[in-house]
Amino acid sequence: MNYTNLVRQDRRRCILQLLEQSPGYVASVPLISNVLDSEGHYVSQEVVVMELTWLERNGMVTLESPGGVVIATLTQQGGDVACGRVMHPGVKRPDPV
């Protein structure tokens, strides 16, 4: 596997884990972007939306855009992947706690 794919998979793991720890399992793109920065994933909000769209296509989040701000909500499947109960080939498995 190449470096770009590894980084992408880790970025998706970070997003899912953030949502899993957020109140109501919900977060906005600006918040997700800030958390990704703190995890060493310095990407534009456009890239965050692209990752969320991929996660939505794979059943791990739902997206809505009230007032033009993209809001992501974790699904049960996304929660299972975030916690490592289920593995998905496009998301890095979390490290053991």
XYZ file of C-alpha atoms in Angstrom:
97
model
C 0.000 0.000 0.000
C 1.313 3.455 -0.804
C 1.806 6.367 1.563
C -1.100 8.423 0.178
C -3.581 5.611 0.848
C -2.238 5.090 4.369
C -2.665 8.803 5.150
C -6.183 8.814 3.694
C -7.172 5.772 5.771
C -5.797 7.360 8.937
C -7.617 10.633 8.200
C -10.894 8.713 7.885
C -10.191 6.924 11.182
C -9.626 10.297 12.872
C -12.918 11.633 11.510
C -14.885 8.602 12.689
C -13.287 8.657 16.131
C -14.011 12.383 16.493
C -17.664 11.787 15.650
C -17.805 8.815 18.017
C -16.622 11.051 20.873
C -18.773 14.088 19.962
C -22.044 14.861 21.749
C -24.842 13.431 19.634
C -22.224 11.865 17.336
C -22.356 15.077 15.260
C -19.714 17.569 14.080
C -19.364 20.306 11.462
C -16.690 20.450 8.778
C -14.875 23.398 10.443
C -14.654 21.462 13.730
C -13.521 18.284 11.982
C -10.899 20.293 10.099
C -9.524 21.760 13.347
C -9.299 18.345 14.980
C -7.586 16.872 11.926
C -5.019 19.706 12.129
C -4.309 18.760 15.747
C -3.782 15.135 14.614
C -1.273 16.192 11.937
C -3.658 16.009 8.976
C -3.377 19.517 7.528
C -5.950 19.511 4.719
C -8.462 21.968 3.308
C -12.115 21.851 4.260
C -12.762 20.734 0.676
C -10.718 17.582 1.358
C -12.648 17.050 4.603
C -15.921 17.204 2.646
C -14.511 14.727 0.103
C -13.614 12.303 2.913
C -17.043 12.733 4.507
C -18.688 12.066 1.153
C -16.661 8.846 0.850
C -17.673 7.861 4.393
C -21.311 8.591 3.553
C -21.181 6.449 0.384
C -19.840 3.628 2.551
C -22.592 3.957 5.164
C -20.483 5.327 8.021
C -21.906 8.858 8.256
C -24.890 10.852 7.096
C -24.473 14.409 5.826
C -26.694 17.463 5.791
C -26.034 21.123 4.998
C -28.305 23.437 6.989
C -27.339 27.023 6.215
C -24.542 25.866 3.922
C -22.411 24.259 6.659
C -21.838 20.538 6.167
C -22.734 18.553 9.274
C -21.767 14.876 9.672
C -23.560 12.381 11.900
C -22.052 9.007 12.736
C -24.057 5.896 11.842
C -24.023 2.617 13.759
C -21.704 1.128 11.134
C -19.373 4.132 11.429
C -19.314 3.725 15.203
C -18.410 0.074 14.860
C -15.530 0.962 12.516
C -14.387 3.843 14.768
C -14.146 1.497 17.759
C -12.495 -1.328 15.830
C -15.422 -3.746 16.179
C -15.674 -3.876 12.382
C -12.856 -3.446 9.887
C -13.245 -1.588 6.602
C -10.510 -1.633 3.939
C -10.711 2.153 3.420
C -10.287 3.070 7.097
C -7.260 2.442 9.300
C -8.081 0.205 12.216
C -7.678 2.060 15.534
C -4.710 1.232 17.724
C -5.478 -0.835 20.841
C -6.211 1.253 23.909
